[in-house]
PDB file of C-alpha atoms in Angstrom:
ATOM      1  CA  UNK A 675       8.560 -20.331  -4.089  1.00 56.00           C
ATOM      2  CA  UNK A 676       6.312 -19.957  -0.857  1.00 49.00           C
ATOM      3  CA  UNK A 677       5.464 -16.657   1.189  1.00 49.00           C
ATOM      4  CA  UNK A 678       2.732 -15.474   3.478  1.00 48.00           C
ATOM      5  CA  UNK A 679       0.655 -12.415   2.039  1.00 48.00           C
ATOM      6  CA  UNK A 680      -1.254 -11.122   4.882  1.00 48.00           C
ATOM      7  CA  UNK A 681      -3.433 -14.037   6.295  1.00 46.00           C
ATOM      8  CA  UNK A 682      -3.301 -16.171   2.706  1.00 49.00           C
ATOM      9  CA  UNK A 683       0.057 -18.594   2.018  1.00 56.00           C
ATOM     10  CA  UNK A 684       1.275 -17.605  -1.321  1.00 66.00           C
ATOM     11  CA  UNK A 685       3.119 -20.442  -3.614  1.00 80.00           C
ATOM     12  CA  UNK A 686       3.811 -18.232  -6.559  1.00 87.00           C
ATOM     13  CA  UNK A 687       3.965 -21.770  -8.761  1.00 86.00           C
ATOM     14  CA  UNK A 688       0.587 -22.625  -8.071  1.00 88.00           C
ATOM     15  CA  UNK A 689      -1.342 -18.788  -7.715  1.00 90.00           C
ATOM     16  CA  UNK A 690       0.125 -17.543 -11.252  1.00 94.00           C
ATOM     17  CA  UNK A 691       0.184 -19.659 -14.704  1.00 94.00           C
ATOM     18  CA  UNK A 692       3.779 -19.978 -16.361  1.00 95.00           C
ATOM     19  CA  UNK A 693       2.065 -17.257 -18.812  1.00 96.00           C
ATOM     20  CA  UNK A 694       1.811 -14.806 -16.553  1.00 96.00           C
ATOM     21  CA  UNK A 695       5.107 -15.385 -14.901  1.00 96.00           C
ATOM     22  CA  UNK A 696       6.799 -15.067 -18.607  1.00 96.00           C
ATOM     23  CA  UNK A 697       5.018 -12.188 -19.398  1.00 98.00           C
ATOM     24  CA  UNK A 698       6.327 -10.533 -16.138  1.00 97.00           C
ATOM     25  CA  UNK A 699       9.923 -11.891 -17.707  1.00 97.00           C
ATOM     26  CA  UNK A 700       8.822  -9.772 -20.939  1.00 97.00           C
ATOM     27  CA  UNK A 701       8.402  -6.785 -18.757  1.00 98.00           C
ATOM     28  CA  UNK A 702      10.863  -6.707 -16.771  1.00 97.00           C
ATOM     29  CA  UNK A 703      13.289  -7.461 -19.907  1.00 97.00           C
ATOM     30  CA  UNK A 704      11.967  -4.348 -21.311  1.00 97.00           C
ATOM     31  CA  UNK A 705      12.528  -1.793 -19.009  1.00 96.00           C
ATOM     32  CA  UNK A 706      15.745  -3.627 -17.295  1.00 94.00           C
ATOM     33  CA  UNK A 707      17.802  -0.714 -19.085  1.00 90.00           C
ATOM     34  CA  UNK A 708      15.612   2.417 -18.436  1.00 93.00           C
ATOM     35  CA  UNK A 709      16.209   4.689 -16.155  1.00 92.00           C
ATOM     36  CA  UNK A 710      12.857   5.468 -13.798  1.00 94.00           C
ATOM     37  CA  UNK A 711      11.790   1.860 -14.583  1.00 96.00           C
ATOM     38  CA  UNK A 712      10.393   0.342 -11.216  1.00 97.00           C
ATOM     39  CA  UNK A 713       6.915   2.252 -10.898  1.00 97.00           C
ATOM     40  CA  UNK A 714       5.925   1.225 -14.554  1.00 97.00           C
ATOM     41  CA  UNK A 715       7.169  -2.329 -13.996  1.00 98.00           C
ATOM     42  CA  UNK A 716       5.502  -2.778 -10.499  1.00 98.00           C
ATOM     43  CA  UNK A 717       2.189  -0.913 -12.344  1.00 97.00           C
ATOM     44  CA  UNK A 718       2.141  -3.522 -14.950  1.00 97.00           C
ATOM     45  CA  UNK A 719       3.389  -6.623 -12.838  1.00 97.00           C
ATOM     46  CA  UNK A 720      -0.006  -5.653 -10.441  1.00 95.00           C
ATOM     47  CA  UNK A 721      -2.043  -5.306 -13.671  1.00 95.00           C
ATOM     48  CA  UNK A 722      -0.930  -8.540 -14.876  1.00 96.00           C
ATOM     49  CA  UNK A 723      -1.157 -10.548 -11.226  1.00 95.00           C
ATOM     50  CA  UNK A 724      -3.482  -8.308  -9.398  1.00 90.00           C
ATOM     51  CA  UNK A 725      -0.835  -8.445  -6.498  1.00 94.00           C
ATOM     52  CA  UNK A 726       2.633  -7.929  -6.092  1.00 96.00           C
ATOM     53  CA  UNK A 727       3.667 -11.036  -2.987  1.00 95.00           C
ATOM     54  CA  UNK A 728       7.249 -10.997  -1.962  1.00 95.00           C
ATOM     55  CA  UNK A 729       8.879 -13.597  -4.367  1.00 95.00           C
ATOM     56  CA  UNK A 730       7.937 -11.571  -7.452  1.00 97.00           C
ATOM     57  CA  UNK A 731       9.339  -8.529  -5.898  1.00 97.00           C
ATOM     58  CA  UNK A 732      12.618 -10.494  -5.488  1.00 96.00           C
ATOM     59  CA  UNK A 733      11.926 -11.598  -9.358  1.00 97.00           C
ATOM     60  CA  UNK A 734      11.673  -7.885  -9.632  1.00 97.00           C
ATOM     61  CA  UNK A 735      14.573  -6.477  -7.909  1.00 97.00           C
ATOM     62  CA  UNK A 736      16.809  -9.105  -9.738  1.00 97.00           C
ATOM     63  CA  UNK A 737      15.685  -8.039 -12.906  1.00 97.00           C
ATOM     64  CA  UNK A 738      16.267  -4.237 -12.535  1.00 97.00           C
ATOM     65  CA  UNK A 739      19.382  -5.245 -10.674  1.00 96.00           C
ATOM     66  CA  UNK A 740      17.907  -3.195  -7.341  1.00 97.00           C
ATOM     67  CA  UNK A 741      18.383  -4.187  -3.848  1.00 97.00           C
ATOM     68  CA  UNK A 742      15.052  -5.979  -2.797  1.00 97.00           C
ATOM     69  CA  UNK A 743      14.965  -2.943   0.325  1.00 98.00           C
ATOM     70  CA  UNK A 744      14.124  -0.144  -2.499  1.00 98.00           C
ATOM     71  CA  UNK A 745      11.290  -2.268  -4.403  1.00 98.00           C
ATOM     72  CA  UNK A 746       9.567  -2.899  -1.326  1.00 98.00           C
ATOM     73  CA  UNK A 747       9.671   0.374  -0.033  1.00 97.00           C
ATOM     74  CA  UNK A 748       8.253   1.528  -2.988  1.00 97.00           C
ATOM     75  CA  UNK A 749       5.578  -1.280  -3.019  1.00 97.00           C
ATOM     76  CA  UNK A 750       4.377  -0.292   0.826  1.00 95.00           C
ATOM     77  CA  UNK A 751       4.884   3.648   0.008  1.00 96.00           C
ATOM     78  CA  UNK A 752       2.051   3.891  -2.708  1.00 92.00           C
ATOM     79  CA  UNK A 753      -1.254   2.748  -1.738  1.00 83.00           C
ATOM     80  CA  UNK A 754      -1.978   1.908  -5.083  1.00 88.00           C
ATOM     81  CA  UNK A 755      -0.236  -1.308  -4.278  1.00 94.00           C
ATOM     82  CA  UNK A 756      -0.772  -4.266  -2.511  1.00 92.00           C
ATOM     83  CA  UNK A 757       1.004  -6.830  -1.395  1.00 93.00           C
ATOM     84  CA  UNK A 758      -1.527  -9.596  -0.564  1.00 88.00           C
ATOM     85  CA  UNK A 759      -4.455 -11.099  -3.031  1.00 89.00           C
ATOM     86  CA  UNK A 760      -7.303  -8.725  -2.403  1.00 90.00           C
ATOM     87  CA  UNK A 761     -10.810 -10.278  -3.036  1.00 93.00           C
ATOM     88  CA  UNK A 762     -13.578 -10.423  -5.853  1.00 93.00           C
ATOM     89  CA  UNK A 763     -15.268  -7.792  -4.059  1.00 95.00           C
ATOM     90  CA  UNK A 764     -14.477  -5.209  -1.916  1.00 93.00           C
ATOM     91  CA  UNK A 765     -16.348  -4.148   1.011  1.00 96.00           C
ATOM     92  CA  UNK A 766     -15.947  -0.343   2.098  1.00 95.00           C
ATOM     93  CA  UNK A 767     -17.285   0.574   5.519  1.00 97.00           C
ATOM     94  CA  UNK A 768     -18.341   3.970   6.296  1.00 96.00           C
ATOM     95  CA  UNK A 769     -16.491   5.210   9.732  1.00 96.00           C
ATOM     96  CA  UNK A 770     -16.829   8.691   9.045  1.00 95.00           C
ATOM     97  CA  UNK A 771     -18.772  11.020  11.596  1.00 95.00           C
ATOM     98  CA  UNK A 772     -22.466  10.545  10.439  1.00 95.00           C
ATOM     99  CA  UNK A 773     -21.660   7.384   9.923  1.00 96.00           C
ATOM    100  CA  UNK A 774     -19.962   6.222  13.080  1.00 96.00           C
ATOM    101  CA  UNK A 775     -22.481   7.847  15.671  1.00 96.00           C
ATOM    102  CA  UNK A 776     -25.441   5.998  13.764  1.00 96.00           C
ATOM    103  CA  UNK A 777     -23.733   2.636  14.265  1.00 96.00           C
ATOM    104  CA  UNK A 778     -21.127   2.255  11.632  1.00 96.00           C
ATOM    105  CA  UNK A 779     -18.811   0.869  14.137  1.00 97.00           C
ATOM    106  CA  UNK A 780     -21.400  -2.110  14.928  1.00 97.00           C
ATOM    107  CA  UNK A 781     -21.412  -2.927  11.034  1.00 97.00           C
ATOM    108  CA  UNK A 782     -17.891  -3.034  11.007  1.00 97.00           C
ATOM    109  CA  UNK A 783     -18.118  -4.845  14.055  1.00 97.00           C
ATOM    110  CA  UNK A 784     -20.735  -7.312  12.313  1.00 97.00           C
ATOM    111  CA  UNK A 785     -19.133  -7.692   9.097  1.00 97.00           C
ATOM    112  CA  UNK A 786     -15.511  -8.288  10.816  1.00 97.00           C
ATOM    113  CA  UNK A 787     -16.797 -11.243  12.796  1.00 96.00           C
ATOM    114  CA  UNK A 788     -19.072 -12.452   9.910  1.00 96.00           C
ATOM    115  CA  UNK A 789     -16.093 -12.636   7.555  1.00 96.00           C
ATOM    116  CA  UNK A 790     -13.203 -13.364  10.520  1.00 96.00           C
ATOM    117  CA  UNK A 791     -11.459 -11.314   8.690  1.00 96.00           C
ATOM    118  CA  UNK A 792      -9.490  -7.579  10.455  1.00 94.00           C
ATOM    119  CA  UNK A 793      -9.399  -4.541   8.049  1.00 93.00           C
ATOM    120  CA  UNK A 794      -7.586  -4.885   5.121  1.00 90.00           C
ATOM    121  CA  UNK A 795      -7.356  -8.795   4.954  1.00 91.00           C
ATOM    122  CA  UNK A 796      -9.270 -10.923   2.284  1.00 93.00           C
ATOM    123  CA  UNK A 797     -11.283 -13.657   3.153  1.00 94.00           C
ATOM    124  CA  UNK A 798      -9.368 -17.146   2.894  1.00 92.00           C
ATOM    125  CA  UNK A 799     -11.876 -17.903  -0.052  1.00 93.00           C
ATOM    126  CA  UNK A 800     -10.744 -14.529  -1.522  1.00 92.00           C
ATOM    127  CA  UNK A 801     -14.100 -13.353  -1.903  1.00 96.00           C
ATOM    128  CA  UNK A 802     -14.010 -10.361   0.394  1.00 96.00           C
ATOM    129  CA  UNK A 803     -11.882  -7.902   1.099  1.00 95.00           C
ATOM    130  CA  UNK A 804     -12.434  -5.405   3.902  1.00 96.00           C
ATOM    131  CA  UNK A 805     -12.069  -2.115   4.362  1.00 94.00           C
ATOM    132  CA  UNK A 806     -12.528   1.163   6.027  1.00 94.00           C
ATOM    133  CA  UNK A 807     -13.012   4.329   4.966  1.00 94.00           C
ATOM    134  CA  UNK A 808     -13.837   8.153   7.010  1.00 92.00           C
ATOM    135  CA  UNK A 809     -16.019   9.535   4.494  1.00 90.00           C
ATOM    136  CA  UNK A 810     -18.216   8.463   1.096  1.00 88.00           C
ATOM    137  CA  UNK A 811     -20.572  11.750   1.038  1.00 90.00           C
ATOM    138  CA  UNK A 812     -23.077   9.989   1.454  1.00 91.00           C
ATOM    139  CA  UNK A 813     -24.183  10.655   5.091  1.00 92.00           C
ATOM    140  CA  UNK A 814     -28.025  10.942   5.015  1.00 93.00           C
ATOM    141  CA  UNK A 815     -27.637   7.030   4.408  1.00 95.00           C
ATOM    142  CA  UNK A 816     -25.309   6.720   7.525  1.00 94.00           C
ATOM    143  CA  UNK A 817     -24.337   3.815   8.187  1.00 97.00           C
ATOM    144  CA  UNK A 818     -23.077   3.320   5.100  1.00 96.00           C
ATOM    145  CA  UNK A 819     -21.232   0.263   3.794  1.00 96.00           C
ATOM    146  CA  UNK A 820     -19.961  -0.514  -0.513  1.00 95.00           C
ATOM    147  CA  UNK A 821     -19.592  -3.617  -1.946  1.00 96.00           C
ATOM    148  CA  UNK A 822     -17.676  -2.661  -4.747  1.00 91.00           C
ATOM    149  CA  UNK A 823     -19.472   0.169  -6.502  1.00 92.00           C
ATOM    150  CA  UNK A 824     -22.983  -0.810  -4.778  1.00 95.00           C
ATOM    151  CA  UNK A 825     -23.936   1.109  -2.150  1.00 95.00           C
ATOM    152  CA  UNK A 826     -26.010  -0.120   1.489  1.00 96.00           C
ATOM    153  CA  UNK A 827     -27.378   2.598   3.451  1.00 96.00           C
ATOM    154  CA  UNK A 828     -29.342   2.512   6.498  1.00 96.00           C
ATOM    155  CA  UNK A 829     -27.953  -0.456   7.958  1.00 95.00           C
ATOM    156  CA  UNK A 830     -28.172  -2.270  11.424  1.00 95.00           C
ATOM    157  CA  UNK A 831     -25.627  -5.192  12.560  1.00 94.00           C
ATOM    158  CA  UNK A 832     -28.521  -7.774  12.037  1.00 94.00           C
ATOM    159  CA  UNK A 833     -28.967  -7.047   8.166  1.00 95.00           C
ATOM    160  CA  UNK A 834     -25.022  -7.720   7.408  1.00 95.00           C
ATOM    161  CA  UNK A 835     -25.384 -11.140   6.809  1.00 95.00           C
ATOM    162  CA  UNK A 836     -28.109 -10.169   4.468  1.00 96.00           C
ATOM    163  CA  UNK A 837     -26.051  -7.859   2.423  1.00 96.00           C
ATOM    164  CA  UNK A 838     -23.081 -10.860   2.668  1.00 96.00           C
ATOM    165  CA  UNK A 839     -25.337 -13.255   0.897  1.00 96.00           C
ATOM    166  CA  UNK A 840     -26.330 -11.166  -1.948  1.00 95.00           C
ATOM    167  CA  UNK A 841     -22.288 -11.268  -2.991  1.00 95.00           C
ATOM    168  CA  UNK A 842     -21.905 -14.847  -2.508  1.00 88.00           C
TER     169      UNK A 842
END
């Protein structure tokens, strides 16, 4: 079964193993009867596949016998969510105030053409993923970007690659 999942093509035969595909079977088969069931069985299915494309929310809504329309408006209400493979690390640009007037936008800028990637999509070698955020506290280090839970303060646009390579 192929999709698209953001800017990635998702065949769901060859991106999860026949284990993890049964044990979403097993899940699904225990909470088919339970009323309240679809938030703990799209919890576990994203614990188990670290995504949730759109064939195994059809494999989902079949299961719990729900229209397709329901599961995915649950799936794109929570943020906890996602719908497309994120990457091995995560890269969190500072946009809030401090941050923005002492050149977070030319990071962003920087990283977004470094990665050709737009906010929220994962690199094609699902590396990176990129995001923004308004605030991280930490302001006297404006501009401010994380890589996962590391933390790069003080930037300018010419030391992104830098920071890039280190995650490589």
């Amino acid at each position: 079964m192929k999709a698209k999942a953001g800017n990635v093509d998702i065949d769901i035969s060859k991106e999860f193993t026949p284990e993890q595909l049964k044990k979403l079977d097993e899940i699904i088969a225990a909470n088919k009867d339970k009323a309240g069931s679809l938030i703990p069985v799209l919890e576990q299915a994203q614990m188990l596949l670290a995504f949730l494309p759109m064939p195994i929310l059809k494999i989902i809504a079949k299961g719990l016998n729900l229209p397709l329309s329901r599961v995915y408006g649950v799936v794109t209400f929570y943020s906890f969510f996602t719908m497309t493979p994120r990457g091995k690390h995560t890269m969190r640009v500072c946009l809030g105030t401090a941050c923005y007037v002492r050149g977070g936008k030319s990071i962003y800028d920087a990283i977004k053409k470094d990665l050709n990637v737009e906010e929220g999509e994962t690199t094609p070698d699902r590396l990176f993923t990129l995001e923004t955020v308004r605030c991280v506290g930490a302001c006297g280090l404006g501009p401010v970007i994380f890589v996962g839970e590391d933390v790069h303060g003080r930037l300018k646009p010419g030391k992104v690659k830098d920071v890039i390579k280190q995650y490589n």
